[in-house]
XYZ file of C-alpha atoms in Angstrom:
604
model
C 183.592 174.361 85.443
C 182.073 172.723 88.210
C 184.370 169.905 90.129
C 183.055 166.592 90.619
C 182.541 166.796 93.961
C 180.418 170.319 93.956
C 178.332 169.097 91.295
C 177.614 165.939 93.483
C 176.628 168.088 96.400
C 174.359 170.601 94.577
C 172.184 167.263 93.274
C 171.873 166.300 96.797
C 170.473 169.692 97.556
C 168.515 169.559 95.002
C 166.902 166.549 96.328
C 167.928 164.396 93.112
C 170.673 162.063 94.565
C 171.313 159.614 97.007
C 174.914 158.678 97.510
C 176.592 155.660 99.738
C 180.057 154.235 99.639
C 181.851 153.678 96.672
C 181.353 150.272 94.713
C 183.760 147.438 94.596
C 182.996 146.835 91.232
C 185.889 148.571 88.965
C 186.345 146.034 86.014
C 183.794 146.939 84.069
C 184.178 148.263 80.849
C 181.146 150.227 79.386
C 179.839 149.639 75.903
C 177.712 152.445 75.394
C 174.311 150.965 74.911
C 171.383 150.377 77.237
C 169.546 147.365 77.293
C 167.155 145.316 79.058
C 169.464 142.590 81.219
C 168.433 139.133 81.374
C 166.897 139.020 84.735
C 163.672 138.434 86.336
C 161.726 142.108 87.563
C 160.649 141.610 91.260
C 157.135 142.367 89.532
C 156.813 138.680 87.912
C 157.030 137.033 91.492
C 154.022 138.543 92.159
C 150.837 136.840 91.782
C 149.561 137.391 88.400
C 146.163 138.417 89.052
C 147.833 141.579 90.358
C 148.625 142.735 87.129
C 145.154 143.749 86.096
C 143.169 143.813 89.547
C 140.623 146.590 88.584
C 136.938 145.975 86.933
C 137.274 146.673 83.429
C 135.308 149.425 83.185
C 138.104 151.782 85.430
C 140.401 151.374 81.832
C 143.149 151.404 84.838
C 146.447 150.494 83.009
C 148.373 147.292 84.409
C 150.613 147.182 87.622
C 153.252 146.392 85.297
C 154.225 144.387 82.210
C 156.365 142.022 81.063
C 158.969 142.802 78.803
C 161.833 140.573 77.000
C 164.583 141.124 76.980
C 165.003 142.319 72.969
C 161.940 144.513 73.134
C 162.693 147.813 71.655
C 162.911 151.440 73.048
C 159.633 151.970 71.281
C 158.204 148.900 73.209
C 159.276 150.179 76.558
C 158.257 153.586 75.976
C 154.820 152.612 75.445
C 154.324 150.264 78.599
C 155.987 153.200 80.851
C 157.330 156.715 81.941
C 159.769 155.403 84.306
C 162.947 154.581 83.003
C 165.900 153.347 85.169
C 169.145 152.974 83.209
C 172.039 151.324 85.299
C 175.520 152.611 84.000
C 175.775 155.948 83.724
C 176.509 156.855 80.016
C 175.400 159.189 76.862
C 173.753 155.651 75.223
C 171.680 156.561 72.561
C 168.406 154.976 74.773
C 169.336 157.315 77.752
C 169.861 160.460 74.897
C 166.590 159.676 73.435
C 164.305 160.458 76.956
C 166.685 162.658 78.614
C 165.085 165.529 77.533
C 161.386 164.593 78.075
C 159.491 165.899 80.535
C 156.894 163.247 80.521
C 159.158 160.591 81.326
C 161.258 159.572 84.856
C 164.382 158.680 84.617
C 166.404 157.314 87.535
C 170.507 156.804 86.822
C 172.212 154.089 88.529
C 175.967 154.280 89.054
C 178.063 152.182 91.560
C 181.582 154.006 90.645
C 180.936 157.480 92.281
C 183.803 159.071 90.327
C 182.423 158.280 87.170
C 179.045 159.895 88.259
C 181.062 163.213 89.187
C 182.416 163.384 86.372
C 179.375 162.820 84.410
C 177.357 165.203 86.545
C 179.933 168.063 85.818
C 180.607 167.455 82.219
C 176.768 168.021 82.045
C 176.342 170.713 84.627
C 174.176 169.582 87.651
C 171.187 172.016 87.152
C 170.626 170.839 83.904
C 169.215 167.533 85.196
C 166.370 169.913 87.198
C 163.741 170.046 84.160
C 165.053 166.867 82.459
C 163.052 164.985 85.696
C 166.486 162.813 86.273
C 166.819 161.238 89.751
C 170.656 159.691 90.452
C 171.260 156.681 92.791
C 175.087 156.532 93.192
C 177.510 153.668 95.006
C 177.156 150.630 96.249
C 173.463 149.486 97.000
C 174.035 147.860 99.629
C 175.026 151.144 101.689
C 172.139 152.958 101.101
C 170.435 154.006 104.067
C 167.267 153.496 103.582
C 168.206 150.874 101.422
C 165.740 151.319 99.426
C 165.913 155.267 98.919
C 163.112 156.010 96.300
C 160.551 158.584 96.515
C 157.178 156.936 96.080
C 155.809 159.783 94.457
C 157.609 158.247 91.457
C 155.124 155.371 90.412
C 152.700 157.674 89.007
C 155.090 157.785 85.887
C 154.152 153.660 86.107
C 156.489 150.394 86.591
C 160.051 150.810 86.218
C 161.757 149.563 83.393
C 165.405 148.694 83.928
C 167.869 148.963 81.007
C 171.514 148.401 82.003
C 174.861 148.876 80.438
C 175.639 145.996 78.525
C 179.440 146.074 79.635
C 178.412 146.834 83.146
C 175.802 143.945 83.426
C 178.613 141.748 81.551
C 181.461 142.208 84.327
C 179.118 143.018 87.449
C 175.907 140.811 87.277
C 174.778 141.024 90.926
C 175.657 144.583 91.435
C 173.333 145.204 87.980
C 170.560 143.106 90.232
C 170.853 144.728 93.423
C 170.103 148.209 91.821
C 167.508 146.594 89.758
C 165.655 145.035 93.260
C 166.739 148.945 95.328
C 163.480 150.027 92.563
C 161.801 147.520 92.034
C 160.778 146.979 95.996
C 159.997 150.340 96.203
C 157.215 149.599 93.225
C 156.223 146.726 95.058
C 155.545 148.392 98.084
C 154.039 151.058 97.048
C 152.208 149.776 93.427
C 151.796 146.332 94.878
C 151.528 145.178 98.565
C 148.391 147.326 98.871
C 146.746 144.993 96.312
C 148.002 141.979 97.931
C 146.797 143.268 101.374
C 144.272 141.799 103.668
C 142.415 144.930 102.578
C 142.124 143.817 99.025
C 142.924 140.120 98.357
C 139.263 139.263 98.458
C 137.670 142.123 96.790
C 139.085 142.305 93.277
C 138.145 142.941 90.695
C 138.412 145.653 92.348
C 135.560 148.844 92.220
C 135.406 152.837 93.989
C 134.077 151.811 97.477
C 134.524 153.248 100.539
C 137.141 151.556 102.807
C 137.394 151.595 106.561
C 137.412 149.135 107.900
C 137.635 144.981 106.405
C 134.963 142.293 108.381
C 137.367 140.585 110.454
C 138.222 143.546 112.285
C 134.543 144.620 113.116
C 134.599 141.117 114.070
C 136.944 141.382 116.618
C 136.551 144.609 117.778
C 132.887 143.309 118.572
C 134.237 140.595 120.069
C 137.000 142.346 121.860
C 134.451 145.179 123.377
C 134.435 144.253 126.564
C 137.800 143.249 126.967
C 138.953 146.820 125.765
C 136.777 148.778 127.697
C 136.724 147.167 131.237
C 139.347 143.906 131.206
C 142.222 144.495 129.446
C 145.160 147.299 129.761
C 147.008 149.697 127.592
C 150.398 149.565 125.930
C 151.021 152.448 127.160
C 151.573 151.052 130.531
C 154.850 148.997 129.489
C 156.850 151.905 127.811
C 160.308 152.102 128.968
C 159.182 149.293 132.018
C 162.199 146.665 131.110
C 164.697 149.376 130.321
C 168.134 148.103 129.678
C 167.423 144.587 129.410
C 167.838 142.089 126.746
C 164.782 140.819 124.829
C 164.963 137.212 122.673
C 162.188 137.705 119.571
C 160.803 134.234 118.689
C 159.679 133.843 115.254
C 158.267 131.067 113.688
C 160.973 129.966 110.922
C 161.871 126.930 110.866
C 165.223 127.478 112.633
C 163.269 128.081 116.113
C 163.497 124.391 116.566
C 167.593 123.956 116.467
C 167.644 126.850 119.145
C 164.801 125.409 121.405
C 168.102 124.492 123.776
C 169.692 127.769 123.286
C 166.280 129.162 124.435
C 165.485 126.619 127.382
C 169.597 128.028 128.483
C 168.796 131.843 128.103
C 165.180 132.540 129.317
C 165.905 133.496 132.224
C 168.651 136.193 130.828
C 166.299 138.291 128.740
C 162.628 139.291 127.974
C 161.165 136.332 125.886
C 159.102 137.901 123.330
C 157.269 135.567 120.990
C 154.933 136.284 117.756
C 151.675 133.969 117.693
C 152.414 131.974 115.278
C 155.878 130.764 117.696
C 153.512 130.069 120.306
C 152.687 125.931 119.778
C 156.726 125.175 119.160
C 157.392 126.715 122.483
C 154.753 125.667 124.744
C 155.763 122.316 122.969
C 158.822 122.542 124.906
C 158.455 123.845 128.007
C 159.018 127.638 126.895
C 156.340 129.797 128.124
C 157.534 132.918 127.012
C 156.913 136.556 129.036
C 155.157 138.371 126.061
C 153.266 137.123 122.955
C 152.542 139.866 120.126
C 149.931 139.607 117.130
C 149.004 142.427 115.332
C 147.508 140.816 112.540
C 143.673 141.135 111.952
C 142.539 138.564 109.740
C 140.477 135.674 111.273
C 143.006 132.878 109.887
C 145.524 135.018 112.503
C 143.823 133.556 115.846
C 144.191 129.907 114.862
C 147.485 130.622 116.169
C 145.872 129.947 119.704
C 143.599 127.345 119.304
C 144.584 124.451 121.588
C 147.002 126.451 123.720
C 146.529 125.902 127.686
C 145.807 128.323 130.078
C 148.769 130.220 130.411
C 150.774 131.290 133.852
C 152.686 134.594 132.813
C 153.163 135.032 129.554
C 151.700 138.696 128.337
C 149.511 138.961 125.136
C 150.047 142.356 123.594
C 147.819 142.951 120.859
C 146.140 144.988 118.174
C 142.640 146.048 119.619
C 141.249 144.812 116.588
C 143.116 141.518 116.430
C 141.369 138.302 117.791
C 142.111 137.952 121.161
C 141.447 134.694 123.853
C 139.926 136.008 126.796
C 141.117 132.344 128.322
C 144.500 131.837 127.867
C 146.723 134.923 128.787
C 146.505 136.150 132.362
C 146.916 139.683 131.014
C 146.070 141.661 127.835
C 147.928 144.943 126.425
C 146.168 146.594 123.695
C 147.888 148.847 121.570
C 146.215 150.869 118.716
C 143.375 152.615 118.036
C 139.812 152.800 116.268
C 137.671 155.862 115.569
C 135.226 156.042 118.390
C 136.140 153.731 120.257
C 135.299 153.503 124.141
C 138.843 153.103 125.947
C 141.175 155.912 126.461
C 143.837 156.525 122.877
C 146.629 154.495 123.493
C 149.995 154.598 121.770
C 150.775 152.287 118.527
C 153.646 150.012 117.534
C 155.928 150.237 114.295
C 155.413 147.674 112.088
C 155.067 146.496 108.086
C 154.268 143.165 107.004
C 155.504 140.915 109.184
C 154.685 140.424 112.922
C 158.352 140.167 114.069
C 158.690 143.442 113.128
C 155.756 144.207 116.106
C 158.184 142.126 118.293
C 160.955 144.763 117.671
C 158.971 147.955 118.164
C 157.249 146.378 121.316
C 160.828 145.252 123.026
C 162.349 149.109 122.053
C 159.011 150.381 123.455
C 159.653 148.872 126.621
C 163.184 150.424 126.675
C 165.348 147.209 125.774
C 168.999 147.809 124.791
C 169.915 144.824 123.139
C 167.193 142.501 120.583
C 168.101 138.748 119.475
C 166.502 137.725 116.594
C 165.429 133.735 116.773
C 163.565 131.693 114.346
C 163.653 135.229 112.435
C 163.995 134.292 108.527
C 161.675 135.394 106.324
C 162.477 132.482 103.735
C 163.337 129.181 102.494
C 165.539 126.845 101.225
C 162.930 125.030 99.325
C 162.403 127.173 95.747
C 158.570 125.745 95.841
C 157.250 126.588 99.383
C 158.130 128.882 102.811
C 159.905 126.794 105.519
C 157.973 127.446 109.602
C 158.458 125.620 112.609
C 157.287 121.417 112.231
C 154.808 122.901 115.518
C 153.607 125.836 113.920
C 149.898 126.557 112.551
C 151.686 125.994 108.969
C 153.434 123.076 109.290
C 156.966 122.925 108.290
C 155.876 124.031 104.412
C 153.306 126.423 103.460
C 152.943 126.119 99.049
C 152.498 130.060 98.073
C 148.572 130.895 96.850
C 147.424 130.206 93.622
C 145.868 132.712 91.052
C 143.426 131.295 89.139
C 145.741 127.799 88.905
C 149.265 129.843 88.302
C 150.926 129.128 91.234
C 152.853 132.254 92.180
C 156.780 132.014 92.167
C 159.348 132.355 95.436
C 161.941 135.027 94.706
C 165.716 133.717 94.741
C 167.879 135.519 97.432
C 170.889 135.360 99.214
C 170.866 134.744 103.138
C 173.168 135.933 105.625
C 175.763 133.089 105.260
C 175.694 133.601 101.349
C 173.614 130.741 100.271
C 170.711 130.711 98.337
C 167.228 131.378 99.697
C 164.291 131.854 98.581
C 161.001 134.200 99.676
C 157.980 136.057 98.573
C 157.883 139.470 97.756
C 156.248 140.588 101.127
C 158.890 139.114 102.693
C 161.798 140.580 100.968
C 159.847 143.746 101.191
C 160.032 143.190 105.189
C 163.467 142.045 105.004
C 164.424 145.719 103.003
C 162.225 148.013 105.802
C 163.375 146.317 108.527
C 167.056 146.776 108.226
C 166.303 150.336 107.830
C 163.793 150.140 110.892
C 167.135 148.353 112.801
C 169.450 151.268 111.829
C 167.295 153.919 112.804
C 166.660 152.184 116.379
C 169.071 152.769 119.245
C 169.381 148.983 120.246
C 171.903 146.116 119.319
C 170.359 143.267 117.192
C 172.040 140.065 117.325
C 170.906 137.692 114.055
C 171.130 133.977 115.348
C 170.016 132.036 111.623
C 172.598 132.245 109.609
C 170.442 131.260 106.476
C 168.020 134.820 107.212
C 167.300 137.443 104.834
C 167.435 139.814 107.517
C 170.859 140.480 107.920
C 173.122 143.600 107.107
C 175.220 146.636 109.033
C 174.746 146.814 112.165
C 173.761 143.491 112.618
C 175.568 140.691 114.089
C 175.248 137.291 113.065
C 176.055 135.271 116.070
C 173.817 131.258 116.126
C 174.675 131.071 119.782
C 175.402 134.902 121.381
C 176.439 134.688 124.929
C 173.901 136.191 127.397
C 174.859 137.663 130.738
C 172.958 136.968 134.100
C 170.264 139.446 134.347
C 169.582 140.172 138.361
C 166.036 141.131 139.208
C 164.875 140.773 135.728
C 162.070 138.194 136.690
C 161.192 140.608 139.862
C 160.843 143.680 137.173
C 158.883 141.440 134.759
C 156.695 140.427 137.185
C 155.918 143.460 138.691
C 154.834 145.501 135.045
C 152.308 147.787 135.221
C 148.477 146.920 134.766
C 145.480 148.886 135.015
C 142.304 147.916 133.524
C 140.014 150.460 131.481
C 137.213 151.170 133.638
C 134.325 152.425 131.185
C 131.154 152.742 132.365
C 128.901 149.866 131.532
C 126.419 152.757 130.466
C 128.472 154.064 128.165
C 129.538 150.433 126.731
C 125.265 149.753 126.856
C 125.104 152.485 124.399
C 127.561 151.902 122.183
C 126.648 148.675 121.795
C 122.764 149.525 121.293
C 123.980 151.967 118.433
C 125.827 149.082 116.735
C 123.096 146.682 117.068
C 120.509 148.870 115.638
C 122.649 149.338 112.595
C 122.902 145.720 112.078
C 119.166 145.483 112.846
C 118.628 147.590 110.102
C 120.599 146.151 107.045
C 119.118 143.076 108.073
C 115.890 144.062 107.845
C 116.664 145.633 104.544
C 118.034 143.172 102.877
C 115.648 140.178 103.874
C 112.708 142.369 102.381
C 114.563 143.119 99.141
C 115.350 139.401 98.945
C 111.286 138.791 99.141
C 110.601 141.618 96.582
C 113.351 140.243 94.044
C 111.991 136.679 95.013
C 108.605 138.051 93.599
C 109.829 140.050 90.763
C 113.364 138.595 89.637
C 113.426 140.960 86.865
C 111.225 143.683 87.067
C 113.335 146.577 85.825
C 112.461 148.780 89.014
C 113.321 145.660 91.258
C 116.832 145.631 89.672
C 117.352 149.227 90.043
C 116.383 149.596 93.668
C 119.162 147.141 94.297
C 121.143 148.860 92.102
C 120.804 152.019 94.316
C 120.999 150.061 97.604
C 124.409 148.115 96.850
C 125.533 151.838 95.508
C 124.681 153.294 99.166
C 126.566 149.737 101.087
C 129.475 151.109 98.480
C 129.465 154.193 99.870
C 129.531 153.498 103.365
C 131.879 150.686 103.466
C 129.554 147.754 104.118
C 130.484 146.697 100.208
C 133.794 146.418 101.703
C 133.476 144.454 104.874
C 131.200 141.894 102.626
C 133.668 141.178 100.871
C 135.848 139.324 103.184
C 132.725 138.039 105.107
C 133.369 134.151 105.155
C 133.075 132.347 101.487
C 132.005 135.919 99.749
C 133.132 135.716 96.152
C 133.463 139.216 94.672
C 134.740 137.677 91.550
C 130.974 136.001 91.451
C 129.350 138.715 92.378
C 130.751 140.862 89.787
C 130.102 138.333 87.149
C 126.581 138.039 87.812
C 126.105 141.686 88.492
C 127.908 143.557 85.845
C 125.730 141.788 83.209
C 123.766 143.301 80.640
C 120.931 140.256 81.216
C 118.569 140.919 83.201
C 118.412 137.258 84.658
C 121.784 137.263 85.434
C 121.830 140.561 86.912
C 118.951 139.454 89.424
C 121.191 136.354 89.996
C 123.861 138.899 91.423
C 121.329 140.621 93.597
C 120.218 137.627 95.374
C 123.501 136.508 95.633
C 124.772 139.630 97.125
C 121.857 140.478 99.384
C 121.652 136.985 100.896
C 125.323 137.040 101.777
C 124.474 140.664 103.206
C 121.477 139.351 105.358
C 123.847 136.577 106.833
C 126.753 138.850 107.748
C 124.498 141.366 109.321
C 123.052 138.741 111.368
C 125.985 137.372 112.384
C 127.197 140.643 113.311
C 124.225 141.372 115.073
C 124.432 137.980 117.181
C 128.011 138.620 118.075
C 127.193 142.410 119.878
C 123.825 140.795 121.159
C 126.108 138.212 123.556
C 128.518 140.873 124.028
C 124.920 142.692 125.698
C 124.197 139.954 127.256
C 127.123 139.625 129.259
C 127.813 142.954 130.297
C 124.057 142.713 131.609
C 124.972 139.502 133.679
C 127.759 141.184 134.983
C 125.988 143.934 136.682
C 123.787 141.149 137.991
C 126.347 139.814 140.098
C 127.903 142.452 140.970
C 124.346 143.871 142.814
């Protein structure tokens, strides 16, 4: 018979277990059945209009469903194929799937004994075929804490049914296995559809997408910064080895450790996200770097009002807005197909910009990282908590879906009180405790009420920071070189851009005319059938739909219509939004022209 411990091992070769320490949990007395716990799934925090984002003609089943708590095994096997039973035990719910090959099962066990013992009774290669995946321990050991395959969702949303004993004695252990799955559906089943690349564009139809309009936008915008102005990322790596870097964030405990800051900014490498920018130029903070890496036009109001600064660094996506006025340098780091500027190295990041902060102060060889202002939640259960002198405001209410205001998860914070958060958050908070433990660098948590807390880091509100000699001679001496593409070759690219604006311009404004003159001719309504079919294809669908008040919900209801009124309606509507964008588009690389051709002016 196979031991315990051998049968254990052979599952992790077998790729179907991931182990950590053994649980605390040892009272609990198993009853034998599997049930669905009284809980909230991570899934019901998220906006509702998640749950069915596609157009109805995909038949695309939902993201998930809600289940009570008395639904039967019937009921759950027809919303799903992924199972996840906590408790380890022959119940007759676990007996009933175990040997069907169309269904997932994941088995969650926090007393690692028990699961030997289980695993050996049963034989460990008998769980190959039987598509059973075993999380074992404690789940807050896991490393990555969230150590699901995402391969997995294809089966659909996970269901959790629990030991009714276990969930009795060990609520919160029952939960944290529950939320180790159910984050990994999020981000994978989820956070896509919440994305910048999708939030505007549902219901949501096959399109090609590239590329969302804000960042064409910028990147028009950014053009000649990128190829002649600015510098490359790669210029900073390993530049501030060894020294301490203080990430600013914008929670709303940045302002009780504005004098903590003012004492230490001298000791380390300030490094502040844009939205931290107002509370500490506010107070006499200029830091050394600022990072944004988001792309979406709200993400610049972050800078609107700031002064001209003196030192501080702007390090930035290349397709991020950027103010050509305010920083007296500019570090781009990513890339975009074709662009003009040499490839340039990328930062690590995932949903939250303070995560860019940490990649860009271990990319420029920092030892030891300081989280400030770095809390991904709230104390309030009905809105986020920011900096009073941040573009929020002190509260920021989550988005509405169609008038259901979408709930705030309850969590637990670093000091053990209740917090609460949205689901990208806690998503952020889960990825970057495992980006922290991969990283070679100390991390020092200073808000005790964070999410983002966990081995190795140290929660210390005031951490004592040594003098750091020559730091502000190092800092001030980084690297810069500016790109130095030809003007020809920027002329050119440019040119090529503009004449593909030119064209859907002129395309659409004559359609517009012909559908002005024949609303509902039934070749009319076909041509723009076929046209909006070829803007699908090629990913101008795509970038309309985030162009400035574009409904896609309208469009879609005025489109998709069997009336031939109606569907003219949605032509004109999407056609005149079309001609605008283009235009605008068009404008933007025109001045762009213009000033590259006043430059060379000057210059002979």
């Amino acid at each position: 018979m196979v031991t315990k411990t051998a049968g254990l091992e052979v599952l992790k070769q077998l790729g179907l277990l991931a182990l950590s320490r053994q649980s605390a949990c040892q009272e609990a007395v198993y009853s034998g059945r599997h049930r669905i716990p009284k809980r909230f799934p991570l899934y019901t925090y998220a906006p509702p209009d998640l749950r069915t984002p596609f157009a109805d003609n995909l038949s695309v089943p939902p993201t998930w469903s809600e289940l009570p708590p008395d639904a039967s095994m019937a009921d759950v096997l027809e919303a799903t194929r992924l199972l996840v039973f906590i408790g380890c035990e022959d119940s007759p719910e676990f007996l009933g799937v175990l040997d069907d090959q169309t269904r997932l099962k994941i088995v969650c066990e926090p007393d690692i004994d028990r699961l030997g013992d289980y695993v050996a009774s049963k034989g460990p290669r008998s769980f190959v075929r039987r598509n059973v995946l075993f999380l074992g321990g404690d789940p807050d050991k896991f490393t990555p804490s969230a150590p699901i395959p995402s391969e997995i969702f294809r089966f659909g949303f996970p269901v959790v049914l629990a030991d009714t004993g276990l969930f009795q004695a060990c609520p919160q252990l029952v939960e944290k296995y529950a939320r180790q799955v159910e984050i990994a559906h999020y981000r994978k089943a989820i956070y896509p559809l919440e994305s910048q690349e999708f939030q505007r564009g549902r219901p949501i139809r096959p399109m090609r997408r590239d590329a969302i309009y804000d960042r064409i936008a910028h990147l028009y915008e950014n053009i000649l910064l990128d190829a002649q102005e600015a510098g490359s990322i790669n210029d900073l790596q390993d530049a501030l080895s060894g020294e301490t870097a203080i990430l600013v964030a914008a929670g709303p405990a940045l302002d009780e450790k504005l004098d903590w800051l003012q004492a230490n900014r001298n000791r380390a490498v300030v490094i502040a996200v844009n939205n931290a920018m107002r509370t500490l130029l506010a107070h006499g903070v200029e830091p050394d770097f600022c990072v944004i890496n988001d792309t979406s036009l709200s993400a610049g109001k972050a800078f609107e009002g700031l002064p001209r600064l003196q030192k501080c660094r702007l390090v930035a996506h290349c397709m991020s807005k950027v103010p050509s006025n305010i920083f007296p340098r500019i570090y781009f780091f990513g890339n975009v197909e074709g662009q003009l500027s040499p490839k340039r190295d990328s930062l690590r990041l995932h949903g939250s910009v303070i995560t860019t902060a940490f990649s860009l102060a271990e990319y420029l060889g920092c030892r030891r990282v300081v989280l400030t202002g770095a809390q991904l939640a709230s104390d309030d259960p009905d809105a986020l908590s920011y900096s009073k002198d941040s573009i929020h405001g002190p509260r920021l209410l989550p988005e509405a879906e169609h008038g259901k205001k979408t709930k705030l998860v309850p969590t637990t914070a670093a000091n053990g009180s209740l917090m609460f958060t949205n689901l990208n958050f806690l998503d952020v908070a889960y990825w970057f405790l495992d980006r922290i433990r991969t990283a070679n660098l100390e991390v020092v948590q200073t808000a005790p009420h964070s999410i983002i807390y966990g081995d190795p880091i140290v929660v210390d509100p005031a951490p004592d920071l040594p003098e750091a000699p020559g730091l502000a001679e190092r800092t001030q001496a980084l690297s810069f070189e500016k790109q130095t593409v030809p003007s020809i070759l920027i002329k050119d690219w440019i040119g090529r851009e503009l004449g593909k604006w030119r064209e859907i311009r002129k395309l659409a404004q004559e359609y517009l005319l012909l559908l002005a003159a024949n609303p509902e001719a039934p070749d009319v309504l076909e041509q723009g059938a076929r046209t909006v079919q070829r803007f699908d294809d090629d990913n101008t669908s795509f970038m309309l739909q985030r162009y400035r008040n574009f409904s896609n919900r309208r469009f879609h209801r005025f489109f998709f219509n069997v009336e031939d009124s109606v569907k003219s309606e949605g032509l004109r509507y999407y056609f005149s939004s079309l001609s605008q964008m283009a235009d605008e588009l068009f404008n933007i690389l025109l001045e762009r022209f213009k000033t590259l051709n006043a430059r060379e002016k000057e210059r002979s």
